[in-house]
Amino acid sequence: MLLSKEDIAEINKQCPSEQGVFTEPIGIPNEIKEPVIYMRWETGGVSGGSCWESSNPQPYSNRESKPKFKALDLVLKKVKPDLTYLEFREVEELVKSSEYTDWEYYGNHTDYEVDFIKLSDLYKILRML
């Protein structure tokens, strides 16, 4: 089963912030121009910089653990609800990761990690299972 636009809208509505099915979201390689199942989370950065000489930019890290990839769970529930655990493990092998930094003023920045799967790759592997 392929996801319809309505399915994707429903999945995105149920996802936590920074997760869903998107085309060309921030943090994935530029050559990927198709829908991906996507999740990003903040890992740290630098804050406290300002235009004043007295500013004191400080690095910080986000101590929260990596979130659950709920967007992937919702997609799989829609396209293959009878997926076995061992099949799910094969799907997990498709997850690609990247990092990026959102640069801000005065030396401040926020670092992110991203996990994603191209939707077309998911469809291919599900046809083989």
mmCIF file of C-alpha atoms in Angstrom:
data_model
loop_
_atom_site.group_PDB
_atom_site.id
_atom_site.type_symbol
_atom_site.label_atom_id
_atom_site.label_comp_id
_atom_site.label_asym_id
_atom_site.label_seq_id
_atom_site.Cartn_x
_atom_site.Cartn_y
_atom_site.Cartn_z
ATOM 1 C CA MET A 1 0.000 0.000 0.000
ATOM 2 C CA LEU A 2 1.238 3.482 -0.830
ATOM 3 C CA LEU A 3 0.546 6.494 1.354
ATOM 4 C CA SER A 4 -1.937 9.024 0.013
ATOM 5 C CA LYS A 5 -1.661 12.753 0.670
ATOM 6 C CA GLU A 6 -4.443 12.312 3.222
ATOM 7 C CA ASP A 7 -2.504 9.509 4.957
ATOM 8 C CA ILE A 8 0.590 11.700 5.152
ATOM 9 C CA ALA A 9 -1.414 14.628 6.556
ATOM 10 C CA GLU A 10 -2.925 12.326 9.196
ATOM 11 C CA ILE A 11 0.481 10.879 10.116
ATOM 12 C CA ASN A 12 2.047 14.336 10.387
ATOM 13 C CA LYS A 13 -0.792 15.488 12.617
ATOM 14 C CA GLN A 14 -0.166 12.572 15.007
ATOM 15 C CA CYS A 15 3.618 12.987 15.090
ATOM 16 C CA PRO A 16 5.531 14.858 17.748
ATOM 17 C CA SER A 17 7.141 18.120 16.694
ATOM 18 C CA GLU A 18 10.137 17.654 14.356
ATOM 19 C CA GLN A 19 8.848 14.331 12.953
ATOM 20 C CA GLY A 20 6.734 13.321 9.981
ATOM 21 C CA VAL A 21 6.742 12.578 6.269
ATOM 22 C CA PHE A 22 8.237 15.515 4.365
ATOM 23 C CA THR A 23 9.846 16.363 1.044
ATOM 24 C CA GLU A 24 13.269 18.036 1.333
ATOM 25 C CA PRO A 25 13.274 18.750 5.079
ATOM 26 C CA ILE A 26 16.254 20.495 6.660
ATOM 27 C CA GLY A 27 19.207 18.270 7.428
ATOM 28 C CA ILE A 28 18.968 15.615 4.734
ATOM 29 C CA PRO A 29 21.303 15.520 1.716
ATOM 30 C CA ASN A 30 20.310 18.055 -0.963
ATOM 31 C CA GLU A 31 20.173 15.437 -3.703
ATOM 32 C CA ILE A 32 17.166 13.727 -2.057
ATOM 33 C CA LYS A 33 14.117 15.348 -3.652
ATOM 34 C CA GLU A 34 11.478 12.811 -2.639
ATOM 35 C CA PRO A 35 9.402 12.222 0.503
ATOM 36 C CA VAL A 36 11.239 10.916 3.540
ATOM 37 C CA ILE A 37 10.140 9.675 6.927
ATOM 38 C CA TYR A 38 11.936 12.201 9.100
ATOM 39 C CA MET A 39 12.925 12.898 12.673
ATOM 40 C CA ARG A 40 15.269 15.536 14.078
ATOM 41 C CA TRP A 41 16.270 16.425 17.607
ATOM 42 C CA GLU A 42 18.428 19.070 19.222
ATOM 43 C CA THR A 43 21.758 17.809 20.559
ATOM 44 C CA GLY A 44 23.307 21.050 21.809
ATOM 45 C CA GLY A 45 24.931 24.234 20.587
ATOM 46 C CA VAL A 46 26.117 27.582 21.892
ATOM 47 C CA SER A 47 23.914 30.231 23.534
ATOM 48 C CA GLY A 48 24.398 33.509 25.353
ATOM 49 C CA GLY A 49 26.182 35.471 22.644
ATOM 50 C CA SER A 50 24.973 39.015 22.044
ATOM 51 C CA CYS A 51 26.119 42.295 20.517
ATOM 52 C CA TRP A 52 27.571 43.401 23.872
ATOM 53 C CA GLU A 53 31.231 42.815 24.635
ATOM 54 C CA SER A 54 30.182 41.497 28.011
ATOM 55 C CA SER A 55 28.264 38.588 26.450
ATOM 56 C CA ASN A 56 29.465 35.163 27.415
ATOM 57 C CA PRO A 57 28.551 32.524 24.806
ATOM 58 C CA GLN A 58 28.511 29.077 26.385
ATOM 59 C CA PRO A 59 28.327 25.649 24.784
ATOM 60 C CA TYR A 60 25.551 23.381 25.987
ATOM 61 C CA SER A 61 24.380 19.848 25.324
ATOM 62 C CA ASN A 62 20.915 18.452 25.306
ATOM 63 C CA ARG A 63 20.934 15.672 27.865
ATOM 64 C CA GLU A 64 17.664 14.189 26.671
ATOM 65 C CA SER A 65 17.901 10.836 24.957
ATOM 66 C CA LYS A 66 17.182 10.293 21.295
ATOM 67 C CA PRO A 67 13.393 10.362 20.784
ATOM 68 C CA LYS A 68 11.424 7.381 19.541
ATOM 69 C CA PHE A 69 10.914 7.415 15.778
ATOM 70 C CA LYS A 70 7.119 7.676 16.035
ATOM 71 C CA ALA A 71 6.788 8.864 12.412
ATOM 72 C CA LEU A 72 8.232 5.535 11.238
ATOM 73 C CA ASP A 73 5.879 3.601 13.515
ATOM 74 C CA LEU A 74 2.856 5.496 12.164
ATOM 75 C CA VAL A 75 3.897 4.955 8.540
ATOM 76 C CA LEU A 76 4.433 1.229 9.100
ATOM 77 C CA LYS A 77 1.099 0.940 10.888
ATOM 78 C CA LYS A 78 -0.545 2.430 7.801
ATOM 79 C CA VAL A 79 1.333 0.589 5.019
ATOM 80 C CA LYS A 80 2.053 -2.800 6.660
ATOM 81 C CA PRO A 81 0.259 -3.255 9.976
ATOM 82 C CA ASP A 82 1.145 -6.982 10.108
ATOM 83 C CA LEU A 83 4.905 -6.376 10.031
ATOM 84 C CA THR A 84 6.799 -8.869 12.186
ATOM 85 C CA TYR A 85 9.563 -7.909 14.585
ATOM 86 C CA LEU A 86 12.247 -9.464 12.356
ATOM 87 C CA GLU A 87 10.883 -7.606 9.329
ATOM 88 C CA PHE A 88 10.927 -4.403 11.384
ATOM 89 C CA ARG A 89 14.611 -4.993 12.120
ATOM 90 C CA GLU A 90 15.242 -5.065 8.349
ATOM 91 C CA VAL A 91 13.345 -1.797 7.947
ATOM 92 C CA GLU A 92 15.486 -0.237 10.706
ATOM 93 C CA GLU A 93 18.552 -0.955 8.557
ATOM 94 C CA LEU A 94 17.239 1.643 6.087
ATOM 95 C CA VAL A 95 17.507 4.494 8.604
ATOM 96 C CA LYS A 96 20.151 7.027 7.566
ATOM 97 C CA SER A 97 21.535 9.676 9.904
ATOM 98 C CA SER A 98 22.996 13.122 9.445
ATOM 99 C CA GLU A 99 23.852 16.184 11.512
ATOM 100 C CA TYR A 100 23.527 19.878 10.861
ATOM 101 C CA THR A 101 23.931 23.194 12.616
ATOM 102 C CA ASP A 102 21.520 26.120 12.555
ATOM 103 C CA TRP A 103 23.805 29.177 12.778
ATOM 104 C CA GLU A 104 22.452 32.211 14.585
ATOM 105 C CA TYR A 105 23.715 35.695 15.424
ATOM 106 C CA TYR A 106 26.701 36.486 17.662
ATOM 107 C CA GLY A 107 28.215 33.008 17.587
ATOM 108 C CA ASN A 108 25.110 31.254 18.844
ATOM 109 C CA HIS A 109 24.073 28.038 17.125
ATOM 110 C CA THR A 110 21.907 24.960 17.595
ATOM 111 C CA ASP A 111 23.104 21.477 16.642
ATOM 112 C CA TYR A 112 20.720 18.784 15.419
ATOM 113 C CA GLU A 113 20.841 15.124 14.530
ATOM 114 C CA VAL A 114 18.494 13.744 11.891
ATOM 115 C CA ASP A 115 17.248 10.236 11.118
ATOM 116 C CA PHE A 116 15.374 9.565 7.901
ATOM 117 C CA ILE A 117 14.269 6.880 5.452
ATOM 118 C CA LYS A 118 13.376 7.565 1.845
ATOM 119 C CA LEU A 119 9.776 6.488 1.417
ATOM 120 C CA SER A 120 10.617 4.789 -1.902
ATOM 121 C CA ASP A 121 13.272 2.652 -0.148
ATOM 122 C CA LEU A 122 10.722 1.606 2.454
ATOM 123 C CA TYR A 123 8.242 0.588 -0.249
ATOM 124 C CA LYS A 124 10.945 -1.474 -2.002
ATOM 125 C CA ILE A 125 11.919 -3.439 1.087
ATOM 126 C CA LEU A 126 8.303 -4.020 2.106
ATOM 127 C CA ARG A 127 7.583 -5.557 -1.323
ATOM 128 C CA MET A 128 10.425 -8.024 -0.734
ATOM 129 C CA LEU A 129 9.303 -9.054 2.771
#
